[in-house]
Tab-separated table of C-alpha atoms in Angstrom:
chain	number	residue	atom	x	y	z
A	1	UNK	CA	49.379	63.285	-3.051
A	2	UNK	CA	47.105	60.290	-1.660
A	3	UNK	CA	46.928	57.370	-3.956
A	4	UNK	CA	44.223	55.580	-3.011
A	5	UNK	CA	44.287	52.329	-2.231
A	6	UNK	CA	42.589	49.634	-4.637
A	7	UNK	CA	39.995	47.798	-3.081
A	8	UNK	CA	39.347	44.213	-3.401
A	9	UNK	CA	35.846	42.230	-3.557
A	10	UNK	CA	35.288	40.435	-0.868
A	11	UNK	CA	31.615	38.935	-1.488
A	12	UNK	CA	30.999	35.586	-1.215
A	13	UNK	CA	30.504	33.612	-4.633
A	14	UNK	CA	27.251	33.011	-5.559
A	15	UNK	CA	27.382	31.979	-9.124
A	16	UNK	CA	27.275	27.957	-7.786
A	17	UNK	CA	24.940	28.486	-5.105
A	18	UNK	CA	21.940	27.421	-7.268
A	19	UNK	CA	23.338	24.274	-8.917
A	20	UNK	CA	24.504	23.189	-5.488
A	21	UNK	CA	20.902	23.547	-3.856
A	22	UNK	CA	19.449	21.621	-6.589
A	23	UNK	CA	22.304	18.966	-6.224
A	24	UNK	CA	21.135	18.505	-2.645
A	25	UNK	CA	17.678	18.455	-3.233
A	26	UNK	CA	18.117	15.883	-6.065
A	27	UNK	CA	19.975	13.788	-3.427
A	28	UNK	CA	17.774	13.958	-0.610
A	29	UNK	CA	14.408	13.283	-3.214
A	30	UNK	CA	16.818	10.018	-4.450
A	31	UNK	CA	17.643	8.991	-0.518
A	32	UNK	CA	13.418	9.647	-0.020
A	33	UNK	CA	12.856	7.398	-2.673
A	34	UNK	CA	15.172	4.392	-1.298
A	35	UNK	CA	13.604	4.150	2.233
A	36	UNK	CA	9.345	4.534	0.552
A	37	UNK	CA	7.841	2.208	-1.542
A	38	UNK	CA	6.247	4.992	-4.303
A	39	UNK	CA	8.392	3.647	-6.556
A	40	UNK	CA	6.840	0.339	-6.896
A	41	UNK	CA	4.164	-0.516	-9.566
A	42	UNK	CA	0.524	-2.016	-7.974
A	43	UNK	CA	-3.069	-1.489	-9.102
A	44	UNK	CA	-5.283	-1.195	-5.805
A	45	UNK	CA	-8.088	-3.444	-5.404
A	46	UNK	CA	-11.411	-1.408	-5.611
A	47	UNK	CA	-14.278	-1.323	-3.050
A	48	UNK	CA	-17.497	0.374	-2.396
A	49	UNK	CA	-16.160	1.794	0.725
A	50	UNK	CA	-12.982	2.795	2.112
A	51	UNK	CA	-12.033	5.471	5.063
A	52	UNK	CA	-8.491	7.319	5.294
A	53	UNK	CA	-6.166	4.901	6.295
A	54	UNK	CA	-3.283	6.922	8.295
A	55	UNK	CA	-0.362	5.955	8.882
A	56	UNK	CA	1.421	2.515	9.587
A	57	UNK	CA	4.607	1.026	11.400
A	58	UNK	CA	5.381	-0.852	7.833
A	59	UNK	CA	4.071	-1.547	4.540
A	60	UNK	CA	3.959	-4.707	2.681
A	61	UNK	CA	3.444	-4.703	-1.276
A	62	UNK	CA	3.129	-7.140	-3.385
A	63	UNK	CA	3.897	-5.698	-6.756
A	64	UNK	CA	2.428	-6.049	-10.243
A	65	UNK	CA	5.212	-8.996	-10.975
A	66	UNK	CA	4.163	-10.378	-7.815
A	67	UNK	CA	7.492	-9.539	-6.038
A	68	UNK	CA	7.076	-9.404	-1.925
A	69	UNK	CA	8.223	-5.722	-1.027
A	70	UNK	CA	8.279	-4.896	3.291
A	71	UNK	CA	9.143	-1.208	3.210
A	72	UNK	CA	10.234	-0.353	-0.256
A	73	UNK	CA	12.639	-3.474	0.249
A	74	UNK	CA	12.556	-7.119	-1.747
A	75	UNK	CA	12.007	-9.818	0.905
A	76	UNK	CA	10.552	-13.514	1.253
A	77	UNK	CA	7.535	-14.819	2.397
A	78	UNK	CA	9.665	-16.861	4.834
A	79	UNK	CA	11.560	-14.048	6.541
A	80	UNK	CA	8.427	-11.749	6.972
A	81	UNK	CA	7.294	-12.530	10.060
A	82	UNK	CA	10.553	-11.984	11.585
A	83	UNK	CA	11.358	-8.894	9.901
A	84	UNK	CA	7.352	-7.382	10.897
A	85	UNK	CA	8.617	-8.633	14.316
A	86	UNK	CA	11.696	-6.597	14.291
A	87	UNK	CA	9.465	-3.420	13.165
A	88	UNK	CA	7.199	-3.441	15.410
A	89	UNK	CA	8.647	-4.577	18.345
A	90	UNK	CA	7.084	-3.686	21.703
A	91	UNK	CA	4.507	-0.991	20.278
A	92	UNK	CA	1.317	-1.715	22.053
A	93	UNK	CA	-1.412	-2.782	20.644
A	94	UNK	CA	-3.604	-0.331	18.517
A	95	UNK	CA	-0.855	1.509	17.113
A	96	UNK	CA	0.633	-2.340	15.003
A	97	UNK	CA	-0.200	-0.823	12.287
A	98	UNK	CA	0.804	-2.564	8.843
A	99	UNK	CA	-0.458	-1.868	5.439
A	100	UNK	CA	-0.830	-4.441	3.128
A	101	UNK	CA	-0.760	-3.181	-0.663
A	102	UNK	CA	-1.096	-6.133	-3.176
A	103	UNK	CA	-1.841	-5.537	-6.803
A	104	UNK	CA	-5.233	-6.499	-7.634
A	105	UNK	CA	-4.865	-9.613	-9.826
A	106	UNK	CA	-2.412	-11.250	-7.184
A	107	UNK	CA	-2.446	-14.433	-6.528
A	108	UNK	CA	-4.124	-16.201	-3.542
A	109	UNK	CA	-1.246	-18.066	-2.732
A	110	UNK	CA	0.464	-14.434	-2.302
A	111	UNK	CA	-1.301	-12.879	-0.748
A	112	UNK	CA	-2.977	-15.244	1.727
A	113	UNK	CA	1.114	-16.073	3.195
A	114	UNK	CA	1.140	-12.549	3.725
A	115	UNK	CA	-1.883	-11.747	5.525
A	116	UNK	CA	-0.652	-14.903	7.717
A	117	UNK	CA	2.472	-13.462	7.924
A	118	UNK	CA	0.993	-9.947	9.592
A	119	UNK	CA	-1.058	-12.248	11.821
A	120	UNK	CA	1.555	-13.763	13.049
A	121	UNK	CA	3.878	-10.721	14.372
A	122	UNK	CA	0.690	-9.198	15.262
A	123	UNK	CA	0.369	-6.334	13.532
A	124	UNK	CA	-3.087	-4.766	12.550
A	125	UNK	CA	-3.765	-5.311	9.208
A	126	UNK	CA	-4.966	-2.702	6.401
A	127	UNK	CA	-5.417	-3.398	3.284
A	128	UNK	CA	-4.630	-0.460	1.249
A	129	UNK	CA	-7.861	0.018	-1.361
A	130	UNK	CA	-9.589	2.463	-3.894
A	131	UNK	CA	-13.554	3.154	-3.805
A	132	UNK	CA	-14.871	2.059	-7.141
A	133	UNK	CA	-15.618	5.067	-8.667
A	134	UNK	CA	-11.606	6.399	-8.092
A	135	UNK	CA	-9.726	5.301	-11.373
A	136	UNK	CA	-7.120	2.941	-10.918
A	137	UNK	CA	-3.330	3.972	-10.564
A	138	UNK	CA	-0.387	2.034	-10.956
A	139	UNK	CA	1.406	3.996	-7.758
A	140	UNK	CA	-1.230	5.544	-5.560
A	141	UNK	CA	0.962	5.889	-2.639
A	142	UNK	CA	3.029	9.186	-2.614
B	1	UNK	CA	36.433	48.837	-45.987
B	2	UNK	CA	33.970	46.528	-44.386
B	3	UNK	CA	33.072	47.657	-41.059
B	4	UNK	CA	31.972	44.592	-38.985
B	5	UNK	CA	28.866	44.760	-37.278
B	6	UNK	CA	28.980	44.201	-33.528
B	7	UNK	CA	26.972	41.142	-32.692
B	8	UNK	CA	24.560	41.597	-30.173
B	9	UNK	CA	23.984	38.902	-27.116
B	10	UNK	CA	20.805	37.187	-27.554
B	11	UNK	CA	20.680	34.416	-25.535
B	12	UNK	CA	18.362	34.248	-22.623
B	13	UNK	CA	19.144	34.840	-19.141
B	14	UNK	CA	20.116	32.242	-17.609
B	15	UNK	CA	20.464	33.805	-14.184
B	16	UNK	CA	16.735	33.006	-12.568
B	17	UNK	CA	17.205	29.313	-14.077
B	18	UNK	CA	18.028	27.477	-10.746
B	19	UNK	CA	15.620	29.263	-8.670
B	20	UNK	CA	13.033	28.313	-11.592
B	21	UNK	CA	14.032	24.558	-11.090
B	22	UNK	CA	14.048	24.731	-7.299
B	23	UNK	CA	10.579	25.929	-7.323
B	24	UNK	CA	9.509	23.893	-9.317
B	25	UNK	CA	10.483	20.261	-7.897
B	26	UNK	CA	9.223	21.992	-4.370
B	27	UNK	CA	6.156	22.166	-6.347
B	28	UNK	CA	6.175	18.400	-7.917
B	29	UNK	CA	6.801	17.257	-4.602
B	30	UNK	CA	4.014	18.755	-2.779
B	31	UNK	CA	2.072	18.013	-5.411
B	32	UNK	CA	2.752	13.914	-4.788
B	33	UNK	CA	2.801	14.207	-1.032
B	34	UNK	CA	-0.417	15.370	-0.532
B	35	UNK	CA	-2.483	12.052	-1.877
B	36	UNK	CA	-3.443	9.989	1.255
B	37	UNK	CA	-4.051	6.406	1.153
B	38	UNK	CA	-7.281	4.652	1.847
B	39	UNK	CA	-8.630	1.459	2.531
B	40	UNK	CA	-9.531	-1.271	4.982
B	41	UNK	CA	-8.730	-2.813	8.433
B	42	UNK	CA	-9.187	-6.469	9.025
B	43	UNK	CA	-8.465	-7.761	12.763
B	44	UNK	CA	-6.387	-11.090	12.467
B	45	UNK	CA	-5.842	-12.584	15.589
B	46	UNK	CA	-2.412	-14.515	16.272
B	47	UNK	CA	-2.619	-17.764	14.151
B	48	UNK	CA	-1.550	-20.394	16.989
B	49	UNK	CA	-5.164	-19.583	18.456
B	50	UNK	CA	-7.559	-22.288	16.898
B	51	UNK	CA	-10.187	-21.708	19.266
B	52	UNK	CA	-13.175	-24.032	19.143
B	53	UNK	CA	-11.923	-26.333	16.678
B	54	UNK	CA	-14.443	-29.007	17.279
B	55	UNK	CA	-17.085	-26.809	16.324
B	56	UNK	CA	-15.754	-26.080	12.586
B	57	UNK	CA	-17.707	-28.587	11.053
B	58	UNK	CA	-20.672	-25.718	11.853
B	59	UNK	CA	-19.467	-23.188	10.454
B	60	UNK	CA	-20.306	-21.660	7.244
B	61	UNK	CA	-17.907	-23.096	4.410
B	62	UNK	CA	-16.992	-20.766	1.289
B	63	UNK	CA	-15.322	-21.982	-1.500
B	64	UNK	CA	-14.053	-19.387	-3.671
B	65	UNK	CA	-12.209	-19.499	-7.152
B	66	UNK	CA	-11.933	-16.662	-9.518
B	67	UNK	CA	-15.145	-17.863	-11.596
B	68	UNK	CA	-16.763	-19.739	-8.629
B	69	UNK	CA	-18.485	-19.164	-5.525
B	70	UNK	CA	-19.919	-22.454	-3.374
B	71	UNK	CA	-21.438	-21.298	-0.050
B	72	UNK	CA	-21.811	-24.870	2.001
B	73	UNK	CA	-21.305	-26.778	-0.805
B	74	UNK	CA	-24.514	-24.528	-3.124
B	75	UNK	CA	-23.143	-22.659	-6.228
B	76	UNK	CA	-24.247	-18.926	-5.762
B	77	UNK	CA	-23.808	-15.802	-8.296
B	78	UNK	CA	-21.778	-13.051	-5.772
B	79	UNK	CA	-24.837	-10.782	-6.391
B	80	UNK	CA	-26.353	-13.179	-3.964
B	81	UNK	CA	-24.106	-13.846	-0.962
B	82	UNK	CA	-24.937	-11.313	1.037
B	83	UNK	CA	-28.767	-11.756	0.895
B	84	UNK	CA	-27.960	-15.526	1.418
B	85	UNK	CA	-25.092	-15.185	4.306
B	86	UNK	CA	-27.511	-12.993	6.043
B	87	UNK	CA	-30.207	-15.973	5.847
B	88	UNK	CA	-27.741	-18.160	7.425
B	89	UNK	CA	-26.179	-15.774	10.129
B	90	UNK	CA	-29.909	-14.937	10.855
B	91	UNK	CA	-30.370	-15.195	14.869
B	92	UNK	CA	-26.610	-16.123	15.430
B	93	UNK	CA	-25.604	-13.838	18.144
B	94	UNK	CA	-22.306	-15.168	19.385
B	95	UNK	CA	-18.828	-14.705	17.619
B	96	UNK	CA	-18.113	-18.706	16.958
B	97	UNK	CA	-21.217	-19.223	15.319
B	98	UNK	CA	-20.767	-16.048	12.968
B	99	UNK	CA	-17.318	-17.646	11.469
B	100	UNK	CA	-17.076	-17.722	7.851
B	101	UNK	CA	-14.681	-19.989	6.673
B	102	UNK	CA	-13.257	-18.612	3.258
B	103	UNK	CA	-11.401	-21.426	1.392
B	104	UNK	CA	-9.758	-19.803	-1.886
B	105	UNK	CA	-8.469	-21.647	-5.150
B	106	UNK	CA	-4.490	-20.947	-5.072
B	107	UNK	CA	-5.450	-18.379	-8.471
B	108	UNK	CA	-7.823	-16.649	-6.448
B	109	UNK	CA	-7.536	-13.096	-7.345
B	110	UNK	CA	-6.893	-10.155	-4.673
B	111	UNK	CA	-9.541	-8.452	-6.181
B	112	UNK	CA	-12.033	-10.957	-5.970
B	113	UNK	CA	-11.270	-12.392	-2.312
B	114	UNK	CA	-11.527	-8.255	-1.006
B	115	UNK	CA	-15.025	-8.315	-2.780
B	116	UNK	CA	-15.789	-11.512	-0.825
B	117	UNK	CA	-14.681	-10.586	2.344
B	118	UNK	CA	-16.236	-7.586	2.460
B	119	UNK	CA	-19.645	-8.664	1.503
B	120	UNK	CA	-19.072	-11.373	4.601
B	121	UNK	CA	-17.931	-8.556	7.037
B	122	UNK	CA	-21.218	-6.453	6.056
B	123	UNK	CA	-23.687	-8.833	6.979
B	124	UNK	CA	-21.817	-9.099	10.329
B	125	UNK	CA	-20.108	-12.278	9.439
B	126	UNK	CA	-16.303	-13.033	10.871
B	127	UNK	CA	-13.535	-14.140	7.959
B	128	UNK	CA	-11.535	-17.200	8.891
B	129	UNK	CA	-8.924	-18.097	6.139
B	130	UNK	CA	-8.093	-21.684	5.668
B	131	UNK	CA	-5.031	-22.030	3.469
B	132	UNK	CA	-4.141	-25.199	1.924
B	133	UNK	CA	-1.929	-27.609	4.803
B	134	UNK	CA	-2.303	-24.649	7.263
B	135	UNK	CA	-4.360	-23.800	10.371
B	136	UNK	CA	-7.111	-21.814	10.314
B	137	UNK	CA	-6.727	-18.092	11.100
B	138	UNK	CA	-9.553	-15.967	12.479
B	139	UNK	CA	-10.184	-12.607	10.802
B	140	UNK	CA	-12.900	-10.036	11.581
């Protein structure tokens, strides 16, 4: 008589496989979040007109406290210039892009520094705006 | 005798739960990626470059505080600059003599000085900003 032989599962386990993705995802959204600046709170100035604005070799906010942001990243007024510098290095001309995203009720002597500041690594300045009719947001960048 | 009842599983499956999850923070995330940002360019050339300095004293002076607007020294309402800039710039053909100077109170709002600057560029007019103990920077 053949007894036959017990056989043994040999799938992989897939009970986990779920709550892993989601693990990674959650990481990679967190590690997303570090390098952008979405996370940082600014009202856009409004104008009548404004045209799609692309995309840029940095971004400099200046935040509803009036913090100095270059890149999702506290700075100074003092070290931007170097730091735009850095960024953009030898990228020729046309392509220096640098958005400039300050909070509407900032400051002249904010914002003005700042504007200097892109001026003086030569990047081309945007200044990141809403047309008037758009209602305002406190984070309109993604 | 008390027979006891079998209890019956009624909780909900919980087997689809991830894959619900998943799909949706795919979804949120699409959802925020997809909003482009809009707005203005300004050309500032590199500050060190005071061109023409001897001819400042021609240009066209703005003052500008949050509640205030002097254009060569005459109080104006901001419905009026442009029609009054364009009256000034009228026949001006070359760059130097198109220079706006825009001087702005230190609480000067953001708001306000994008207004400004923008009714200056529209009637063809080039932004300088002169900040307090600085040089003058020219901005188109």
């Amino acid at each position: 008589m053949r007894i036959p032989r017990k056989k043994f599962a040999a799938d992989v386990p897939s009970t986990a496989m779920g709550d892993i993705a989601f693990l990674l995802l959650i990481f990679f959204v967190i590690l997303a979040r570090a390098v952008d600046d979405s996370h940082l709170q600014w009202e856009p100035a409004q104008v009548e007109e404004v045209e799609p604005s692309g995309a840029a070799l940095a971004s400099v906010v200046i935040d509803a406290d009036q913090k100095l942001y270059l890149n999702g990243k506290t700075t100074t007024m003092d070290a931007l210039p170097g730091q735009l510098e850095a960024l953009l290095g030898d990228t020729e001309p046309g392509k220096r892009r640098v958005f400039l995203k300050a909070d509407r009720e900032t400051p002249a002597s904010l914002f003005q520094p700042a504007i200097e500041a892109i001026s003086m690594s030569g990047g081309d300045l945007l200044h990141v705006l809403n047309r008037e009719d758009e209602p305002v947001t406190s984070t309109p960048s993604p | 005798m008390n027979l006891q009842r079998r209890e019956l599983l009624v909780e909900p499956p919980a087997t689809a739960a991830p894959d619900i999850a998943f799909i949706l923070i795919v979804f949120f995330l699409v959802c925020a990626s997809v909003q482009p940002d809009t707005g203005r360019p300004q050309d500032i050339p590199r500050s060190e470059e005071t061109p023409q300095k001897e001819d400042q004293s021609q240009n066209i002076e703005l003052s500008l505080t949050e509640k205030t607007l002097l254009l060569n020294g005459e109080l104006l309402p901001f419905e009026k600059l442009e029609a009054r800039l364009s009256q000034l710039l009228a026949g001006k053909e070359s760059e130097s003599d198109r220079v706006v100077i825009v001087k702005s109170a230190a609480e000067t709002t953001y708001q306000r000085w994008i207004a400004t600057t923008m009714a200056i560029e529209s009637v063809g007019g080039i932004v300088t900003i002169q900040m307090e103990q600085e040089e003058v920077n020219v901005v188109e």
